[in-house]
């Protein structure tokens, strides 16, 4: 098996269980604006840009314009849920520890905003773990464009053939593949409609992956 020099991870849904929490926060926030939606509607747009998510949610709710106060209200609700319910996915901590112990390079590559990344990493005590962090503020083209992964590889000073990427959305997998890296899909309850197994090998726990046997 190939001995990779770099391990690149998507954040939401891949490393942490944040996608259901994001869905709950969206439903909570909509309710504050007198709009009732089911949290599960987020499954339809999981992995897309935040603008695309909001446009879909508000179109479904038959609201023509997103209120200016929506995002600050969402941030408040999402942070509350993250503080109460955020968890690392099974085996993620051990894999990250193994990556660092074996002196491999490690990157977090997400379409999330910096405030989301800062909140998540602080709550699960992963600050300082990643050699490189790429957020949506650092790129022009979000996933499925490979720009974010290409930038991460450049900053890590490794080639695509030296890296493996873990992703949980179809757009993320397409971006990862377009960067030229090997890709493993991460399965959970919120990405079942993405049919990742059609594209890449998949796992549903990082306990299924080890540096010593891959």
PDB file of C-alpha atoms in Angstrom:
ATOM      1  CA  UNK A   1       0.000   0.000   0.000  1.00  0.00           C
ATOM      2  CA  UNK A   2       1.119   3.548  -0.680  1.00  0.00           C
ATOM      3  CA  UNK A   3       2.802   5.466   2.094  1.00  0.00           C
ATOM      4  CA  UNK A   4       1.246   8.926   1.875  1.00  0.00           C
ATOM      5  CA  UNK A   5       3.088  12.058   2.966  1.00  0.00           C
ATOM      6  CA  UNK A   6      -0.024  14.179   3.332  1.00  0.00           C
ATOM      7  CA  UNK A   7      -3.468  13.591   4.822  1.00  0.00           C
ATOM      8  CA  UNK A   8      -6.173  16.096   3.897  1.00  0.00           C
ATOM      9  CA  UNK A   9      -9.549  16.222   5.623  1.00  0.00           C
ATOM     10  CA  UNK A  10     -12.834  17.939   4.962  1.00  0.00           C
ATOM     11  CA  UNK A  11     -14.352  19.155   8.241  1.00  0.00           C
ATOM     12  CA  UNK A  12     -18.162  19.108   8.425  1.00  0.00           C
ATOM     13  CA  UNK A  13     -19.510  15.577   8.366  1.00  0.00           C
ATOM     14  CA  UNK A  14     -16.088  14.075   7.716  1.00  0.00           C
ATOM     15  CA  UNK A  15     -14.156  14.801  10.901  1.00  0.00           C
ATOM     16  CA  UNK A  16     -17.082  15.911  13.064  1.00  0.00           C
ATOM     17  CA  UNK A  17     -20.828  15.270  13.351  1.00  0.00           C
ATOM     18  CA  UNK A  18     -21.702  18.886  12.537  1.00  0.00           C
ATOM     19  CA  UNK A  19     -24.011  18.416   9.543  1.00  0.00           C
ATOM     20  CA  UNK A  20     -27.096  17.424  11.596  1.00  0.00           C
ATOM     21  CA  UNK A  21     -26.330  20.305  13.956  1.00  0.00           C
ATOM     22  CA  UNK A  22     -26.143  22.727  11.045  1.00  0.00           C
ATOM     23  CA  UNK A  23     -29.495  21.417   9.843  1.00  0.00           C
ATOM     24  CA  UNK A  24     -31.039  21.929  13.292  1.00  0.00           C
ATOM     25  CA  UNK A  25     -29.607  25.445  13.496  1.00  0.00           C
ATOM     26  CA  UNK A  26     -31.099  26.321  10.119  1.00  0.00           C
ATOM     27  CA  UNK A  27     -34.536  25.086  11.217  1.00  0.00           C
ATOM     28  CA  UNK A  28     -34.252  26.937  14.544  1.00  0.00           C
ATOM     29  CA  UNK A  29     -33.259  30.161  12.815  1.00  0.00           C
ATOM     30  CA  UNK A  30     -36.011  29.942  10.210  1.00  0.00           C
ATOM     31  CA  UNK A  31     -38.518  29.515  13.030  1.00  0.00           C
ATOM     32  CA  UNK A  32     -37.313  32.777  14.565  1.00  0.00           C
ATOM     33  CA  UNK A  33     -38.329  34.388  11.270  1.00  0.00           C
ATOM     34  CA  UNK A  34     -41.752  32.688  11.428  1.00  0.00           C
ATOM     35  CA  UNK A  35     -40.822  30.080   8.824  1.00  0.00           C
ATOM     36  CA  UNK A  36     -41.177  26.410   9.702  1.00  0.00           C
ATOM     37  CA  UNK A  37     -38.974  23.905   7.858  1.00  0.00           C
ATOM     38  CA  UNK A  38     -37.844  20.377   8.581  1.00  0.00           C
ATOM     39  CA  UNK A  39     -34.163  20.091   9.460  1.00  0.00           C
ATOM     40  CA  UNK A  40     -33.842  17.145   7.061  1.00  0.00           C
ATOM     41  CA  UNK A  41     -34.276  19.453   4.057  1.00  0.00           C
ATOM     42  CA  UNK A  42     -30.627  20.342   4.516  1.00  0.00           C
ATOM     43  CA  UNK A  43     -29.735  16.857   3.237  1.00  0.00           C
ATOM     44  CA  UNK A  44     -30.690  18.072  -0.240  1.00  0.00           C
ATOM     45  CA  UNK A  45     -27.962  20.733  -0.287  1.00  0.00           C
ATOM     46  CA  UNK A  46     -25.338  19.428   2.132  1.00  0.00           C
ATOM     47  CA  UNK A  47     -21.852  20.034   0.746  1.00  0.00           C
ATOM     48  CA  UNK A  48     -22.852  23.030  -1.361  1.00  0.00           C
ATOM     49  CA  UNK A  49     -21.800  26.625  -0.755  1.00  0.00           C
ATOM     50  CA  UNK A  50     -23.510  28.526   2.049  1.00  0.00           C
ATOM     51  CA  UNK A  51     -25.133  30.857  -0.473  1.00  0.00           C
ATOM     52  CA  UNK A  52     -26.553  27.874  -2.354  1.00  0.00           C
ATOM     53  CA  UNK A  53     -27.806  26.376   0.917  1.00  0.00           C
ATOM     54  CA  UNK A  54     -29.610  29.580   1.908  1.00  0.00           C
ATOM     55  CA  UNK A  55     -31.063  30.090  -1.563  1.00  0.00           C
ATOM     56  CA  UNK A  56     -32.460  26.550  -1.526  1.00  0.00           C
ATOM     57  CA  UNK A  57     -33.857  26.836   2.013  1.00  0.00           C
ATOM     58  CA  UNK A  58     -35.538  30.166   1.347  1.00  0.00           C
ATOM     59  CA  UNK A  59     -36.859  29.094  -2.026  1.00  0.00           C
ATOM     60  CA  UNK A  60     -38.397  26.046  -0.357  1.00  0.00           C
ATOM     61  CA  UNK A  61     -39.897  28.294   2.321  1.00  0.00           C
ATOM     62  CA  UNK A  62     -41.193  30.669  -0.386  1.00  0.00           C
ATOM     63  CA  UNK A  63     -39.191  33.628   0.919  1.00  0.00           C
ATOM     64  CA  UNK A  64     -37.718  35.811  -1.812  1.00  0.00           C
ATOM     65  CA  UNK A  65     -34.947  37.514   0.172  1.00  0.00           C
ATOM     66  CA  UNK A  66     -32.717  36.397   3.039  1.00  0.00           C
ATOM     67  CA  UNK A  67     -33.060  38.868   5.958  1.00  0.00           C
ATOM     68  CA  UNK A  68     -29.798  40.649   6.854  1.00  0.00           C
ATOM     69  CA  UNK A  69     -30.093  39.405  10.419  1.00  0.00           C
ATOM     70  CA  UNK A  70     -30.429  35.750   9.379  1.00  0.00           C
ATOM     71  CA  UNK A  71     -26.733  34.864   9.363  1.00  0.00           C
ATOM     72  CA  UNK A  72     -25.954  36.395  12.793  1.00  0.00           C
ATOM     73  CA  UNK A  73     -28.980  34.593  14.210  1.00  0.00           C
ATOM     74  CA  UNK A  74     -27.879  31.322  12.598  1.00  0.00           C
ATOM     75  CA  UNK A  75     -24.372  31.747  14.010  1.00  0.00           C
ATOM     76  CA  UNK A  76     -25.796  32.153  17.521  1.00  0.00           C
ATOM     77  CA  UNK A  77     -27.953  29.033  17.211  1.00  0.00           C
ATOM     78  CA  UNK A  78     -25.265  26.948  15.533  1.00  0.00           C
ATOM     79  CA  UNK A  79     -22.660  27.790  18.168  1.00  0.00           C
ATOM     80  CA  UNK A  80     -25.132  26.839  20.894  1.00  0.00           C
ATOM     81  CA  UNK A  81     -25.688  23.434  19.296  1.00  0.00           C
ATOM     82  CA  UNK A  82     -21.988  22.915  18.634  1.00  0.00           C
ATOM     83  CA  UNK A  83     -21.150  23.585  22.281  1.00  0.00           C
ATOM     84  CA  UNK A  84     -23.785  21.088  23.393  1.00  0.00           C
ATOM     85  CA  UNK A  85     -23.517  18.283  20.838  1.00  0.00           C
ATOM     86  CA  UNK A  86     -20.355  18.483  18.710  1.00  0.00           C
ATOM     87  CA  UNK A  87     -18.312  15.268  18.557  1.00  0.00           C
ATOM     88  CA  UNK A  88     -15.429  13.905  16.548  1.00  0.00           C
ATOM     89  CA  UNK A  89     -16.448  11.040  14.300  1.00  0.00           C
ATOM     90  CA  UNK A  90     -15.367   7.559  15.365  1.00  0.00           C
ATOM     91  CA  UNK A  91     -11.646   6.989  15.067  1.00  0.00           C
ATOM     92  CA  UNK A  92     -10.843  10.512  13.868  1.00  0.00           C
ATOM     93  CA  UNK A  93      -8.788  11.478  16.909  1.00  0.00           C
ATOM     94  CA  UNK A  94      -6.640   8.338  16.716  1.00  0.00           C
ATOM     95  CA  UNK A  95      -6.002   8.792  12.993  1.00  0.00           C
ATOM     96  CA  UNK A  96      -5.004  12.428  13.471  1.00  0.00           C
ATOM     97  CA  UNK A  97      -2.711  11.424  16.329  1.00  0.00           C
ATOM     98  CA  UNK A  98      -1.140   8.721  14.148  1.00  0.00           C
ATOM     99  CA  UNK A  99      -0.609  11.211  11.332  1.00  0.00           C
ATOM    100  CA  UNK A 100       1.244  13.571  13.664  1.00  0.00           C
ATOM    101  CA  UNK A 101       3.142  10.759  15.420  1.00  0.00           C
ATOM    102  CA  UNK A 102       4.415   9.503  12.071  1.00  0.00           C
ATOM    103  CA  UNK A 103       5.455  13.045  11.103  1.00  0.00           C
ATOM    104  CA  UNK A 104       3.088  13.211   8.152  1.00  0.00           C
ATOM    105  CA  UNK A 105       1.640  16.464   6.875  1.00  0.00           C
ATOM    106  CA  UNK A 106      -1.954  17.249   7.709  1.00  0.00           C
ATOM    107  CA  UNK A 107      -4.472  19.744   6.301  1.00  0.00           C
ATOM    108  CA  UNK A 108      -8.069  20.757   6.911  1.00  0.00           C
ATOM    109  CA  UNK A 109      -9.814  21.802   3.690  1.00  0.00           C
ATOM    110  CA  UNK A 110     -13.349  23.088   4.083  1.00  0.00           C
ATOM    111  CA  UNK A 111     -15.905  25.291   2.367  1.00  0.00           C
ATOM    112  CA  UNK A 112     -16.939  26.538   5.809  1.00  0.00           C
ATOM    113  CA  UNK A 113     -16.157  30.037   7.045  1.00  0.00           C
ATOM    114  CA  UNK A 114     -13.262  30.771   9.368  1.00  0.00           C
ATOM    115  CA  UNK A 115     -15.548  31.385  12.359  1.00  0.00           C
ATOM    116  CA  UNK A 116     -17.024  27.901  11.962  1.00  0.00           C
ATOM    117  CA  UNK A 117     -13.565  26.334  11.772  1.00  0.00           C
ATOM    118  CA  UNK A 118     -12.310  28.257  14.790  1.00  0.00           C
ATOM    119  CA  UNK A 119     -15.373  27.248  16.822  1.00  0.00           C
ATOM    120  CA  UNK A 120     -15.174  23.566  15.899  1.00  0.00           C
ATOM    121  CA  UNK A 121     -11.429  23.174  16.434  1.00  0.00           C
ATOM    122  CA  UNK A 122     -11.606  24.951  19.776  1.00  0.00           C
ATOM    123  CA  UNK A 123     -14.463  22.794  21.055  1.00  0.00           C
ATOM    124  CA  UNK A 124     -12.807  19.484  20.135  1.00  0.00           C
ATOM    125  CA  UNK A 125      -9.295  20.589  21.145  1.00  0.00           C
ATOM    126  CA  UNK A 126      -7.731  20.280  17.694  1.00  0.00           C
ATOM    127  CA  UNK A 127      -6.163  23.727  17.562  1.00  0.00           C
ATOM    128  CA  UNK A 128      -2.616  23.423  16.281  1.00  0.00           C
ATOM    129  CA  UNK A 129      -3.104  19.920  14.855  1.00  0.00           C
ATOM    130  CA  UNK A 130      -3.252  20.938  11.196  1.00  0.00           C
ATOM    131  CA  UNK A 131      -0.229  22.212   9.288  1.00  0.00           C
ATOM    132  CA  UNK A 132      -2.538  23.981   6.838  1.00  0.00           C
ATOM    133  CA  UNK A 133      -6.170  25.122   7.098  1.00  0.00           C
ATOM    134  CA  UNK A 134      -8.078  26.235   4.006  1.00  0.00           C
ATOM    135  CA  UNK A 135     -11.464  27.962   4.461  1.00  0.00           C
ATOM    136  CA  UNK A 136     -13.852  29.544   1.976  1.00  0.00           C
ATOM    137  CA  UNK A 137     -12.278  32.959   2.542  1.00  0.00           C
ATOM    138  CA  UNK A 138      -9.024  31.791   0.946  1.00  0.00           C
ATOM    139  CA  UNK A 139     -10.349  30.631  -2.417  1.00  0.00           C
ATOM    140  CA  UNK A 140     -12.258  32.069  -5.329  1.00  0.00           C
ATOM    141  CA  UNK A 141     -13.842  28.806  -6.420  1.00  0.00           C
ATOM    142  CA  UNK A 142     -15.510  26.534  -3.877  1.00  0.00           C
ATOM    143  CA  UNK A 143     -15.905  22.758  -4.178  1.00  0.00           C
ATOM    144  CA  UNK A 144     -16.535  21.000  -6.595  1.00  0.00           C
ATOM    145  CA  UNK A 145     -13.738  23.124  -8.046  1.00  0.00           C
ATOM    146  CA  UNK A 146     -10.370  21.703  -6.911  1.00  0.00           C
ATOM    147  CA  UNK A 147      -8.871  25.093  -6.004  1.00  0.00           C
ATOM    148  CA  UNK A 148      -9.030  24.551  -2.234  1.00  0.00           C
ATOM    149  CA  UNK A 149      -7.241  21.204  -2.442  1.00  0.00           C
ATOM    150  CA  UNK A 150      -4.721  22.520  -4.933  1.00  0.00           C
ATOM    151  CA  UNK A 151      -3.931  25.378  -2.563  1.00  0.00           C
ATOM    152  CA  UNK A 152      -3.553  22.994   0.368  1.00  0.00           C
ATOM    153  CA  UNK A 153      -1.127  20.796  -1.580  1.00  0.00           C
ATOM    154  CA  UNK A 154       0.903  23.851  -2.545  1.00  0.00           C
ATOM    155  CA  UNK A 155       1.090  25.052   1.056  1.00  0.00           C
ATOM    156  CA  UNK A 156       2.036  21.559   2.260  1.00  0.00           C
ATOM    157  CA  UNK A 157       4.716  21.395  -0.475  1.00  0.00           C
ATOM    158  CA  UNK A 158       3.649  17.938  -1.656  1.00  0.00           C
ATOM    159  CA  UNK A 159       2.271  16.560  -4.918  1.00  0.00           C
ATOM    160  CA  UNK A 160      -1.175  15.105  -5.440  1.00  0.00           C
ATOM    161  CA  UNK A 161       0.362  11.626  -5.728  1.00  0.00           C
ATOM    162  CA  UNK A 162       1.728  11.965  -2.189  1.00  0.00           C
ATOM    163  CA  UNK A 163      -1.624  12.787  -0.590  1.00  0.00           C
ATOM    164  CA  UNK A 164      -4.932  11.205   0.312  1.00  0.00           C
ATOM    165  CA  UNK A 165      -8.170  13.080   0.935  1.00  0.00           C
ATOM    166  CA  UNK A 166     -11.181  12.229   3.125  1.00  0.00           C
ATOM    167  CA  UNK A 167     -14.517  13.741   2.021  1.00  0.00           C
ATOM    168  CA  UNK A 168     -18.213  13.286   2.783  1.00  0.00           C
ATOM    169  CA  UNK A 169     -20.009  15.145  -0.013  1.00  0.00           C
ATOM    170  CA  UNK A 170     -20.295  14.536  -3.734  1.00  0.00           C
ATOM    171  CA  UNK A 171     -18.998  18.031  -4.532  1.00  0.00           C
ATOM    172  CA  UNK A 172     -16.090  17.491  -2.152  1.00  0.00           C
ATOM    173  CA  UNK A 173     -15.190  14.149  -3.696  1.00  0.00           C
ATOM    174  CA  UNK A 174     -15.300  15.633  -7.195  1.00  0.00           C
ATOM    175  CA  UNK A 175     -13.019  18.467  -6.067  1.00  0.00           C
ATOM    176  CA  UNK A 176     -10.643  16.012  -4.417  1.00  0.00           C
ATOM    177  CA  UNK A 177     -10.512  13.782  -7.488  1.00  0.00           C
ATOM    178  CA  UNK A 178      -9.919  16.771  -9.750  1.00  0.00           C
ATOM    179  CA  UNK A 179      -6.889  17.683  -7.627  1.00  0.00           C
ATOM    180  CA  UNK A 180      -5.357  14.338  -8.591  1.00  0.00           C
ATOM    181  CA  UNK A 181      -5.318  12.824  -5.097  1.00  0.00           C
ATOM    182  CA  UNK A 182      -6.543   9.481  -3.871  1.00  0.00           C
ATOM    183  CA  UNK A 183      -9.907   9.911  -2.158  1.00  0.00           C
ATOM    184  CA  UNK A 184     -11.870   8.054   0.496  1.00  0.00           C
ATOM    185  CA  UNK A 185     -15.514   8.870   1.128  1.00  0.00           C
ATOM    186  CA  UNK A 186     -16.908   9.099   4.638  1.00  0.00           C
ATOM    187  CA  UNK A 187     -20.497   7.887   5.041  1.00  0.00           C
ATOM    188  CA  UNK A 188     -23.067   9.166   7.546  1.00  0.00           C
ATOM    189  CA  UNK A 189     -26.817   9.686   7.823  1.00  0.00           C
ATOM    190  CA  UNK A 190     -26.824  13.087   6.143  1.00  0.00           C
ATOM    191  CA  UNK A 191     -25.015  12.154   2.918  1.00  0.00           C
ATOM    192  CA  UNK A 192     -26.851   9.020   1.854  1.00  0.00           C
ATOM    193  CA  UNK A 193     -28.225  10.755  -1.265  1.00  0.00           C
ATOM    194  CA  UNK A 194     -24.713  11.597  -2.444  1.00  0.00           C
ATOM    195  CA  UNK A 195     -24.025   7.991  -3.495  1.00  0.00           C
ATOM    196  CA  UNK A 196     -20.323   8.319  -2.748  1.00  0.00           C
ATOM    197  CA  UNK A 197     -19.716   4.604  -3.187  1.00  0.00           C
ATOM    198  CA  UNK A 198     -20.302   5.150  -6.917  1.00  0.00           C
ATOM    199  CA  UNK A 199     -17.246   7.412  -6.981  1.00  0.00           C
ATOM    200  CA  UNK A 200     -14.702   6.245  -4.409  1.00  0.00           C
ATOM    201  CA  UNK A 201     -13.988   3.619  -1.735  1.00  0.00           C
ATOM    202  CA  UNK A 202     -15.891   4.525   1.428  1.00  0.00           C
ATOM    203  CA  UNK A 203     -15.719   4.075   5.192  1.00  0.00           C
ATOM    204  CA  UNK A 204     -18.194   4.935   7.942  1.00  0.00           C
ATOM    205  CA  UNK A 205     -15.623   5.114  10.739  1.00  0.00           C
ATOM    206  CA  UNK A 206     -11.970   6.132  10.824  1.00  0.00           C
ATOM    207  CA  UNK A 207     -11.411   2.970  12.828  1.00  0.00           C
ATOM    208  CA  UNK A 208     -11.588   1.316   9.395  1.00  0.00           C
ATOM    209  CA  UNK A 209      -8.475   3.192   8.262  1.00  0.00           C
ATOM    210  CA  UNK A 210      -4.953   2.887   9.604  1.00  0.00           C
ATOM    211  CA  UNK A 211      -1.606   4.276   8.536  1.00  0.00           C
ATOM    212  CA  UNK A 212      -0.104   0.880   9.228  1.00  0.00           C
ATOM    213  CA  UNK A 213      -2.257  -1.132   6.849  1.00  0.00           C
ATOM    214  CA  UNK A 214      -2.910   1.280   3.999  1.00  0.00           C
TER     215      UNK A 214
END
